[in-house]
Short mmCIF file of C-alpha atoms in Angstrom, two decimals:
data_model
loop_
_atom_site.label_atom_id
_atom_site.label_comp_id
_atom_site.label_asym_id
_atom_site.label_seq_id
_atom_site.Cartn_x
_atom_site.Cartn_y
_atom_site.Cartn_z
CA UNK A 1 -15.27 50.94 -10.00
CA UNK A 2 -13.37 49.48 -7.19
CA UNK A 3 -15.58 48.28 -4.29
CA UNK A 4 -14.27 47.96 -0.74
CA UNK A 5 -16.66 45.93 0.66
CA UNK A 6 -18.34 42.60 -0.14
CA UNK A 7 -22.14 42.30 -0.35
CA UNK A 8 -21.92 39.36 1.62
CA UNK A 9 -21.92 39.59 5.51
CA UNK A 10 -19.54 36.79 6.04
CA UNK A 11 -15.81 36.69 5.24
CA UNK A 12 -13.69 33.44 4.31
CA UNK A 13 -12.00 31.58 7.04
CA UNK A 14 -8.42 32.20 5.39
CA UNK A 15 -9.15 35.91 5.43
CA UNK A 16 -10.09 35.88 9.16
CA UNK A 17 -6.91 33.84 9.83
CA UNK A 18 -4.60 35.98 7.69
CA UNK A 19 -5.74 39.33 8.69
CA UNK A 20 -6.50 38.75 12.45
CA UNK A 21 -3.42 36.81 13.30
CA UNK A 22 -1.00 39.46 14.89
CA UNK A 23 2.00 37.55 13.64
CA UNK A 24 1.23 38.31 10.11
CA UNK A 25 1.56 41.83 8.32
CA UNK A 26 -0.99 41.86 5.58
CA UNK A 27 -1.20 45.08 3.49
CA UNK A 28 -5.17 45.33 3.95
CA UNK A 29 -7.13 46.61 6.85
CA UNK A 30 -10.46 44.72 7.56
CA UNK A 31 -13.16 46.13 9.53
CA UNK A 32 -15.66 43.68 10.81
CA UNK A 33 -18.68 45.43 12.37
CA UNK A 34 -21.67 44.27 14.55
CA UNK A 35 -24.37 47.13 14.93
CA UNK A 36 -27.54 47.08 16.98
CA UNK A 37 -30.06 49.97 17.48
CA UNK A 38 -31.12 49.99 20.88
CA UNK A 39 -34.83 49.01 21.07
CA UNK A 40 -34.43 47.01 18.14
CA UNK A 41 -34.64 43.14 17.90
CA UNK A 42 -31.98 42.40 15.41
CA UNK A 43 -28.29 43.26 15.02
CA UNK A 44 -26.42 44.07 11.71
CA UNK A 45 -23.30 42.96 10.56
CA UNK A 46 -21.17 43.68 7.82
CA UNK A 47 -17.33 43.91 6.73
CA UNK A 48 -15.23 45.99 4.67
CA UNK A 49 -11.57 46.43 3.98
CA UNK A 50 -9.44 49.05 2.77
CA UNK A 51 -8.66 49.94 -0.85
CA UNK A 52 -5.12 51.42 -1.57
CA UNK A 53 -5.94 51.91 -5.13
CA UNK A 54 -8.65 54.60 -4.24
CA UNK A 55 -6.51 55.67 -1.25
CA UNK A 56 -9.64 54.87 1.15
CA UNK A 57 -9.26 53.37 4.64
CA UNK A 58 -11.77 50.89 5.87
CA UNK A 59 -12.91 52.82 8.83
CA UNK A 60 -13.49 55.89 6.70
CA UNK A 61 -15.43 54.14 4.04
CA UNK A 62 -17.55 52.40 6.65
CA UNK A 63 -18.62 55.58 8.41
CA UNK A 64 -19.10 57.67 5.07
CA UNK A 65 -20.47 55.28 2.97
CA UNK A 66 -22.05 52.64 4.60
CA UNK A 67 -23.51 53.48 8.14
CA UNK A 68 -26.92 55.39 7.88
CA UNK A 69 -28.38 56.86 10.96
CA UNK A 70 -31.88 55.39 11.16
CA UNK A 71 -33.49 56.60 14.23
CA UNK A 72 -32.87 58.81 17.28
CA UNK A 73 -32.22 55.57 19.35
CA UNK A 74 -28.61 54.82 20.63
CA UNK A 75 -26.71 52.79 17.99
CA UNK A 76 -24.12 50.42 19.58
CA UNK A 77 -21.18 49.26 17.39
CA UNK A 78 -18.52 46.79 17.88
CA UNK A 79 -15.69 47.04 15.54
CA UNK A 80 -13.06 44.33 15.05
CA UNK A 81 -10.15 45.87 13.09
CA UNK A 82 -7.14 43.98 11.78
CA UNK A 83 -4.76 47.21 12.62
CA UNK A 84 -5.47 49.95 14.96
CA UNK A 85 -6.60 53.14 13.13
CA UNK A 86 -3.93 55.42 11.49
CA UNK A 87 -3.97 58.93 12.85
CA UNK A 88 -6.32 60.02 9.94
CA UNK A 89 -8.92 57.55 10.74
CA UNK A 90 -8.81 58.30 14.48
CA UNK A 91 -9.54 61.92 13.51
CA UNK A 92 -12.54 60.84 10.92
CA UNK A 93 -13.75 58.65 13.69
CA UNK A 94 -13.91 61.69 16.31
CA UNK A 95 -15.56 63.76 13.57
CA UNK A 96 -18.34 61.34 13.09
CA UNK A 97 -18.90 60.51 16.73
CA UNK A 98 -19.21 64.26 17.27
CA UNK A 99 -21.74 64.51 14.46
CA UNK A 100 -23.60 61.13 15.82
CA UNK A 101 -24.00 61.78 19.48
CA UNK A 102 -26.12 58.58 19.65
CA UNK A 103 -23.52 56.27 18.28
CA UNK A 104 -21.17 54.16 20.37
CA UNK A 105 -18.24 52.34 19.29
CA UNK A 106 -16.24 49.59 20.85
CA UNK A 107 -13.08 48.95 19.11
CA UNK A 108 -10.92 45.83 19.26
CA UNK A 109 -7.87 45.45 17.35
CA UNK A 110 -5.56 42.61 16.24
CA UNK A 111 -2.47 44.57 15.86
CA UNK A 112 -0.99 48.32 16.18
CA UNK A 113 -0.41 50.35 13.15
CA UNK A 114 2.84 52.67 13.23
CA UNK A 115 2.95 53.06 16.87
CA UNK A 116 6.51 54.39 16.67
CA UNK A 117 5.07 57.49 15.00
CA UNK A 118 4.25 60.15 17.71
CA UNK A 119 1.10 61.48 15.72
CA UNK A 120 -0.31 57.96 15.61
CA UNK A 121 0.17 57.46 19.37
CA UNK A 122 -1.40 60.95 20.14
CA UNK A 123 -4.53 60.23 17.85
CA UNK A 124 -5.07 56.74 19.64
CA UNK A 125 -4.79 58.53 22.78
CA UNK A 126 -7.36 61.30 21.81
CA UNK A 127 -9.67 58.80 20.25
CA UNK A 128 -9.56 56.78 23.57
CA UNK A 129 -10.38 59.59 25.61
CA UNK A 130 -13.84 60.12 23.84
CA UNK A 131 -16.85 59.12 25.81
CA UNK A 132 -18.60 57.43 22.84
CA UNK A 133 -15.48 55.03 22.37
CA UNK A 134 -16.01 52.64 25.18
CA UNK A 135 -13.31 50.52 24.65
CA UNK A 136 -10.17 51.08 22.54
CA UNK A 137 -7.80 49.51 24.91
CA UNK A 138 -8.35 45.80 23.65
CA UNK A 139 -5.66 43.93 21.81
CA UNK A 140 -7.28 40.61 20.77
CA UNK A 141 -10.67 40.64 19.08
CA UNK A 142 -13.03 38.04 20.53
CA UNK A 143 -11.94 35.46 18.20
CA UNK A 144 -14.72 33.21 18.98
CA UNK A 145 -17.45 35.95 18.48
CA UNK A 146 -15.72 37.00 15.31
CA UNK A 147 -15.81 33.24 13.95
CA UNK A 148 -19.52 32.66 14.95
CA UNK A 149 -20.44 36.15 13.61
CA UNK A 150 -18.70 36.48 10.42
CA UNK A 151 -17.95 33.07 9.18
CA UNK A 152 -20.61 31.20 7.36
CA UNK A 153 -22.70 28.96 9.93
CA UNK A 154 -21.64 25.53 10.70
CA UNK A 155 -18.22 25.89 9.72
CA UNK A 156 -16.01 24.05 12.13
CA UNK A 157 -14.01 26.60 14.47
CA UNK A 158 -9.90 26.00 13.74
CA UNK A 159 -8.78 29.43 14.45
CA UNK A 160 -7.15 29.34 18.09
CA UNK A 161 -5.39 32.32 19.34
CA UNK A 162 -3.34 30.39 21.86
CA UNK A 163 -0.70 30.06 19.21
CA UNK A 164 -0.14 33.66 19.06
CA UNK A 165 -0.79 34.60 22.62
CA UNK A 166 2.58 36.22 23.30
CA UNK A 167 2.00 38.50 20.33
CA UNK A 168 -1.17 39.53 21.68
CA UNK A 169 0.05 40.12 25.20
CA UNK A 170 3.03 42.38 23.56
CA UNK A 171 0.62 44.47 21.81
CA UNK A 172 -1.53 44.80 24.78
CA UNK A 173 1.53 46.29 26.80
CA UNK A 174 2.38 48.72 23.92
CA UNK A 175 -1.09 49.79 23.48
CA UNK A 176 -1.38 50.42 27.36
CA UNK A 177 1.72 52.45 27.36
CA UNK A 178 0.49 54.46 24.45
CA UNK A 179 -2.79 55.36 25.94
CA UNK A 180 -1.53 56.39 29.46
CA UNK A 181 -1.19 60.07 29.49
CA UNK A 182 2.13 61.59 30.74
CA UNK A 183 2.08 63.37 34.06
CA UNK A 184 5.47 65.15 33.42
#
């Protein structure tokens, strides 16, 4: 059995650098998640990655196999994705949010996935229009938050997005263009 996730809530510095640097194009997608139930004191964190061998994407695996509704309270999730969701995962996220109206997801992406494909662009626009997706239009995860949340405590921060700021800006412009609805 090939597991998609690690039982640890921390990833390695090397994995964060490799998968969230938009100048690189690794074959895997990483999903880093922070989850908090309103009214609760603690937040929960986890990470998963896709598994090409079993043809399962990180977003789908997280929503179908890991997330468990635990109460009727509102659940706020923050996702840091190494790639924007593919069109199939956009559909999975949409279906999940329709079934779980008490869940909100903020999605931050490091780079865009197949944005030259019309179906991908349409799926991203549809996902962005959902009320439960608060913030898809973000390129560049909060790297400080990713480091503090998903890297072992007391590890020195040595991952600066300043080195790839131009790539972040290029992706922001691309995503903004994709999410704008044509008025023609």
